[in-house]
Amino acid sequence: MSASTPMQVYDRLEGRMRNATPSPPQGDATFGEIDKSAWRSDVARPAPDFERIGQSSEFRELRGRVRRFTFPMTAAFLAWYLVYVVLAAYFPEFMGTRVFGAVNIGLLLGLGQFASTVLIIVWYLRYAAREIDPRVHDLYVNVTGEEPR
């Protein structure tokens, strides 16, 4: 058996790989033989006037609706989390009280943290679909003059 250098082994493996699978053609990558972008560069679009949009009553009202949900909900969740941490740190006897079997109050409150997170997400998704998304759509159409893609 002859001793081979690592480079000779690599060259042999490279040769086998090259013969087994043809190399892709060099150049721009394409997907499904599509070699052009769908973005129409021939259509000149003016840049949105973000200052005017930000000062519009529609945008201010939209931001207010977002804040009316997010700030109180964030404060409520942080307070709920702080209560959980304080109970765990300063009232371990209470948190260790068994409810049934090996399940104690601390475990139930910890699972309640996950459950409340999921409930807040679901609540926000419904709120956004009802109160925010239609207004975002209207604002977009007012600014651009076209329907969103």
PDB file of C-alpha atoms in Angstrom:
ATOM      1  CA  MET A   1       0.000   0.000   0.000  1.00  0.00           C
ATOM      2  CA  SER A   2       1.452   3.346  -1.010  1.00  0.00           C
ATOM      3  CA  ALA A   3       1.418   6.320   1.297  1.00  0.00           C
ATOM      4  CA  SER A   4      -0.483   9.284  -0.072  1.00  0.00           C
ATOM      5  CA  THR A   5      -0.238  12.882   0.930  1.00  0.00           C
ATOM      6  CA  PRO A   6      -3.426  14.591   2.041  1.00  0.00           C
ATOM      7  CA  MET A   7      -3.380  16.634  -1.166  1.00  0.00           C
ATOM      8  CA  GLN A   8      -3.247  13.476  -3.315  1.00  0.00           C
ATOM      9  CA  VAL A   9      -6.185  12.007  -1.414  1.00  0.00           C
ATOM     10  CA  TYR A  10      -8.096  15.251  -1.861  1.00  0.00           C
ATOM     11  CA  ASP A  11      -7.332  15.310  -5.598  1.00  0.00           C
ATOM     12  CA  ARG A  12      -8.603  11.723  -5.974  1.00  0.00           C
ATOM     13  CA  LEU A  13     -11.792  12.485  -4.037  1.00  0.00           C
ATOM     14  CA  GLU A  14     -12.294  15.717  -5.964  1.00  0.00           C
ATOM     15  CA  GLY A  15     -11.953  13.806  -9.228  1.00  0.00           C
ATOM     16  CA  ARG A  16     -14.565  11.260  -8.134  1.00  0.00           C
ATOM     17  CA  MET A  17     -16.933  13.991  -7.006  1.00  0.00           C
ATOM     18  CA  ARG A  18     -16.502  15.909 -10.236  1.00  0.00           C
ATOM     19  CA  ASN A  19     -17.265  12.780 -12.265  1.00  0.00           C
ATOM     20  CA  ALA A  20     -20.286  11.833 -10.147  1.00  0.00           C
ATOM     21  CA  THR A  21     -22.089  15.166 -10.155  1.00  0.00           C
ATOM     22  CA  PRO A  22     -21.759  17.795 -12.829  1.00  0.00           C
ATOM     23  CA  SER A  23     -20.921  21.257 -11.594  1.00  0.00           C
ATOM     24  CA  PRO A  24     -23.615  23.895 -11.927  1.00  0.00           C
ATOM     25  CA  PRO A  25     -22.975  26.490 -14.616  1.00  0.00           C
ATOM     26  CA  GLN A  26     -21.033  29.500 -13.421  1.00  0.00           C
ATOM     27  CA  GLY A  27     -22.569  32.959 -13.445  1.00  0.00           C
ATOM     28  CA  ASP A  28     -25.711  34.407 -11.916  1.00  0.00           C
ATOM     29  CA  ALA A  29     -27.809  32.017  -9.914  1.00  0.00           C
ATOM     30  CA  THR A  30     -31.267  31.399 -11.297  1.00  0.00           C
ATOM     31  CA  PHE A  31     -34.322  29.687  -9.958  1.00  0.00           C
ATOM     32  CA  GLY A  32     -36.365  27.698 -12.421  1.00  0.00           C
ATOM     33  CA  GLU A  33     -34.664  29.375 -15.380  1.00  0.00           C
ATOM     34  CA  ILE A  34     -35.911  32.767 -14.216  1.00  0.00           C
ATOM     35  CA  ASP A  35     -33.069  35.184 -14.632  1.00  0.00           C
ATOM     36  CA  LYS A  36     -34.850  38.521 -14.246  1.00  0.00           C
ATOM     37  CA  SER A  37     -36.174  40.245 -11.173  1.00  0.00           C
ATOM     38  CA  ALA A  38     -39.908  40.813 -10.891  1.00  0.00           C
ATOM     39  CA  TRP A  39     -39.223  44.344  -9.654  1.00  0.00           C
ATOM     40  CA  ARG A  40     -40.089  46.812 -12.385  1.00  0.00           C
ATOM     41  CA  SER A  41     -37.260  49.264 -12.594  1.00  0.00           C
ATOM     42  CA  ASP A  42     -38.871  51.054 -15.555  1.00  0.00           C
ATOM     43  CA  VAL A  43     -41.613  52.431 -13.288  1.00  0.00           C
ATOM     44  CA  ALA A  44     -40.343  55.487 -11.453  1.00  0.00           C
ATOM     45  CA  ARG A  45     -41.882  55.730  -8.012  1.00  0.00           C
ATOM     46  CA  PRO A  46     -41.489  58.834  -5.943  1.00  0.00           C
ATOM     47  CA  ALA A  47     -40.117  58.293  -2.471  1.00  0.00           C
ATOM     48  CA  PRO A  48     -42.777  58.631   0.232  1.00  0.00           C
ATOM     49  CA  ASP A  49     -42.728  61.873   2.181  1.00  0.00           C
ATOM     50  CA  PHE A  50     -42.184  60.315   5.600  1.00  0.00           C
ATOM     51  CA  GLU A  51     -42.321  63.639   7.435  1.00  0.00           C
ATOM     52  CA  ARG A  52     -45.730  64.429   5.972  1.00  0.00           C
ATOM     53  CA  ILE A  53     -46.940  60.899   6.736  1.00  0.00           C
ATOM     54  CA  GLY A  54     -45.657  61.118  10.317  1.00  0.00           C
ATOM     55  CA  GLN A  55     -47.475  64.423  10.862  1.00  0.00           C
ATOM     56  CA  SER A  56     -50.753  63.269   9.335  1.00  0.00           C
ATOM     57  CA  SER A  57     -53.750  62.776  11.597  1.00  0.00           C
ATOM     58  CA  GLU A  58     -54.265  59.246  10.216  1.00  0.00           C
ATOM     59  CA  PHE A  59     -50.758  58.195  11.231  1.00  0.00           C
ATOM     60  CA  ARG A  60     -50.979  59.801  14.674  1.00  0.00           C
ATOM     61  CA  GLU A  61     -54.317  58.088  15.249  1.00  0.00           C
ATOM     62  CA  LEU A  62     -52.814  54.761  14.125  1.00  0.00           C
ATOM     63  CA  ARG A  63     -49.884  55.123  16.535  1.00  0.00           C
ATOM     64  CA  GLY A  64     -52.319  55.981  19.304  1.00  0.00           C
ATOM     65  CA  ARG A  65     -54.283  52.788  18.678  1.00  0.00           C
ATOM     66  CA  VAL A  66     -51.108  50.712  18.829  1.00  0.00           C
ATOM     67  CA  ARG A  67     -50.016  52.415  22.039  1.00  0.00           C
ATOM     68  CA  ARG A  68     -53.435  52.022  23.668  1.00  0.00           C
ATOM     69  CA  PHE A  69     -52.933  48.281  23.479  1.00  0.00           C
ATOM     70  CA  THR A  70     -49.193  47.783  23.843  1.00  0.00           C
ATOM     71  CA  PHE A  71     -48.380  50.066  26.777  1.00  0.00           C
ATOM     72  CA  PRO A  72     -51.100  48.877  29.193  1.00  0.00           C
ATOM     73  CA  MET A  73     -50.588  45.236  28.194  1.00  0.00           C
ATOM     74  CA  THR A  74     -46.817  45.503  28.667  1.00  0.00           C
ATOM     75  CA  ALA A  75     -47.266  47.149  32.056  1.00  0.00           C
ATOM     76  CA  ALA A  76     -49.787  44.494  33.146  1.00  0.00           C
ATOM     77  CA  PHE A  77     -47.559  41.628  32.043  1.00  0.00           C
ATOM     78  CA  LEU A  78     -44.460  43.089  33.711  1.00  0.00           C
ATOM     79  CA  ALA A  79     -46.420  43.594  36.938  1.00  0.00           C
ATOM     80  CA  TRP A  80     -47.669  39.991  36.754  1.00  0.00           C
ATOM     81  CA  TYR A  81     -44.098  38.784  36.168  1.00  0.00           C
ATOM     82  CA  LEU A  82     -42.760  40.926  39.031  1.00  0.00           C
ATOM     83  CA  VAL A  83     -45.373  39.430  41.385  1.00  0.00           C
ATOM     84  CA  TYR A  84     -44.252  35.964  40.322  1.00  0.00           C
ATOM     85  CA  VAL A  85     -40.565  36.766  40.936  1.00  0.00           C
ATOM     86  CA  VAL A  86     -41.251  38.428  44.318  1.00  0.00           C
ATOM     87  CA  LEU A  87     -43.364  35.477  45.447  1.00  0.00           C
ATOM     88  CA  ALA A  88     -40.643  33.040  44.370  1.00  0.00           C
ATOM     89  CA  ALA A  89     -37.883  35.052  46.084  1.00  0.00           C
ATOM     90  CA  TYR A  90     -39.571  36.092  49.325  1.00  0.00           C
ATOM     91  CA  PHE A  91     -42.369  33.585  49.879  1.00  0.00           C
ATOM     92  CA  PRO A  92     -40.926  30.166  49.033  1.00  0.00           C
ATOM     93  CA  GLU A  93     -43.212  28.439  51.553  1.00  0.00           C
ATOM     94  CA  PHE A  94     -46.267  29.819  49.761  1.00  0.00           C
ATOM     95  CA  MET A  95     -44.899  28.924  46.312  1.00  0.00           C
ATOM     96  CA  GLY A  96     -44.089  25.414  47.554  1.00  0.00           C
ATOM     97  CA  THR A  97     -47.626  24.767  48.788  1.00  0.00           C
ATOM     98  CA  ARG A  98     -48.848  21.589  47.109  1.00  0.00           C
ATOM     99  CA  VAL A  99     -52.075  21.854  45.183  1.00  0.00           C
ATOM    100  CA  PHE A 100     -52.301  18.213  44.138  1.00  0.00           C
ATOM    101  CA  GLY A 101     -49.708  15.479  43.812  1.00  0.00           C
ATOM    102  CA  ALA A 102     -46.299  17.019  43.111  1.00  0.00           C
ATOM    103  CA  VAL A 103     -47.850  20.163  41.607  1.00  0.00           C
ATOM    104  CA  ASN A 104     -47.388  23.285  43.724  1.00  0.00           C
ATOM    105  CA  ILE A 105     -48.495  26.915  43.474  1.00  0.00           C
ATOM    106  CA  GLY A 106     -45.131  28.007  42.044  1.00  0.00           C
ATOM    107  CA  LEU A 107     -45.427  25.544  39.185  1.00  0.00           C
ATOM    108  CA  LEU A 108     -48.978  26.656  38.404  1.00  0.00           C
ATOM    109  CA  LEU A 109     -47.998  30.325  38.453  1.00  0.00           C
ATOM    110  CA  GLY A 110     -44.974  29.582  36.249  1.00  0.00           C
ATOM    111  CA  LEU A 111     -47.186  27.804  33.734  1.00  0.00           C
ATOM    112  CA  GLY A 112     -49.547  30.763  34.030  1.00  0.00           C
ATOM    113  CA  GLN A 113     -46.718  32.963  32.722  1.00  0.00           C
ATOM    114  CA  PHE A 114     -46.614  30.917  29.516  1.00  0.00           C
ATOM    115  CA  ALA A 115     -50.389  30.801  29.243  1.00  0.00           C
ATOM    116  CA  SER A 116     -50.714  34.561  29.725  1.00  0.00           C
ATOM    117  CA  THR A 117     -48.067  35.163  27.044  1.00  0.00           C
ATOM    118  CA  VAL A 118     -50.031  33.089  24.543  1.00  0.00           C
ATOM    119  CA  LEU A 119     -53.275  34.839  25.516  1.00  0.00           C
ATOM    120  CA  ILE A 120     -51.697  38.268  25.032  1.00  0.00           C
ATOM    121  CA  ILE A 121     -50.424  37.230  21.602  1.00  0.00           C
ATOM    122  CA  VAL A 122     -53.854  35.982  20.536  1.00  0.00           C
ATOM    123  CA  TRP A 123     -55.515  39.090  21.932  1.00  0.00           C
ATOM    124  CA  TYR A 124     -53.069  41.365  20.092  1.00  0.00           C
ATOM    125  CA  LEU A 125     -53.492  39.496  16.794  1.00  0.00           C
ATOM    126  CA  ARG A 126     -57.257  39.981  17.002  1.00  0.00           C
ATOM    127  CA  TYR A 127     -56.867  43.612  18.014  1.00  0.00           C
ATOM    128  CA  ALA A 128     -54.413  44.277  15.175  1.00  0.00           C
ATOM    129  CA  ALA A 129     -56.629  42.592  12.585  1.00  0.00           C
ATOM    130  CA  ARG A 130     -59.639  44.612  13.738  1.00  0.00           C
ATOM    131  CA  GLU A 131     -58.144  48.009  14.666  1.00  0.00           C
ATOM    132  CA  ILE A 132     -54.690  48.404  13.137  1.00  0.00           C
ATOM    133  CA  ASP A 133     -54.390  46.496   9.855  1.00  0.00           C
ATOM    134  CA  PRO A 134     -57.364  48.196   8.120  1.00  0.00           C
ATOM    135  CA  ARG A 135     -55.952  51.619   9.016  1.00  0.00           C
ATOM    136  CA  VAL A 136     -52.462  50.662   7.838  1.00  0.00           C
ATOM    137  CA  HIS A 137     -53.997  49.534   4.553  1.00  0.00           C
ATOM    138  CA  ASP A 138     -55.911  52.802   4.161  1.00  0.00           C
ATOM    139  CA  LEU A 139     -52.830  54.874   5.002  1.00  0.00           C
ATOM    140  CA  TYR A 140     -50.758  52.935   2.470  1.00  0.00           C
ATOM    141  CA  VAL A 141     -53.340  53.454  -0.271  1.00  0.00           C
ATOM    142  CA  ASN A 142     -53.606  57.178   0.576  1.00  0.00           C
ATOM    143  CA  VAL A 143     -49.831  57.614   0.412  1.00  0.00           C
ATOM    144  CA  THR A 144     -48.971  55.462  -2.596  1.00  0.00           C
ATOM    145  CA  GLY A 145     -52.217  55.538  -4.545  1.00  0.00           C
ATOM    146  CA  GLU A 146     -52.084  51.791  -5.087  1.00  0.00           C
ATOM    147  CA  GLU A 147     -53.066  48.586  -3.358  1.00  0.00           C
ATOM    148  CA  PRO A 148     -50.322  46.793  -1.392  1.00  0.00           C
ATOM    149  CA  ARG A 149     -48.747  43.778  -3.049  1.00  0.00           C
TER     150      ARG A 149
END
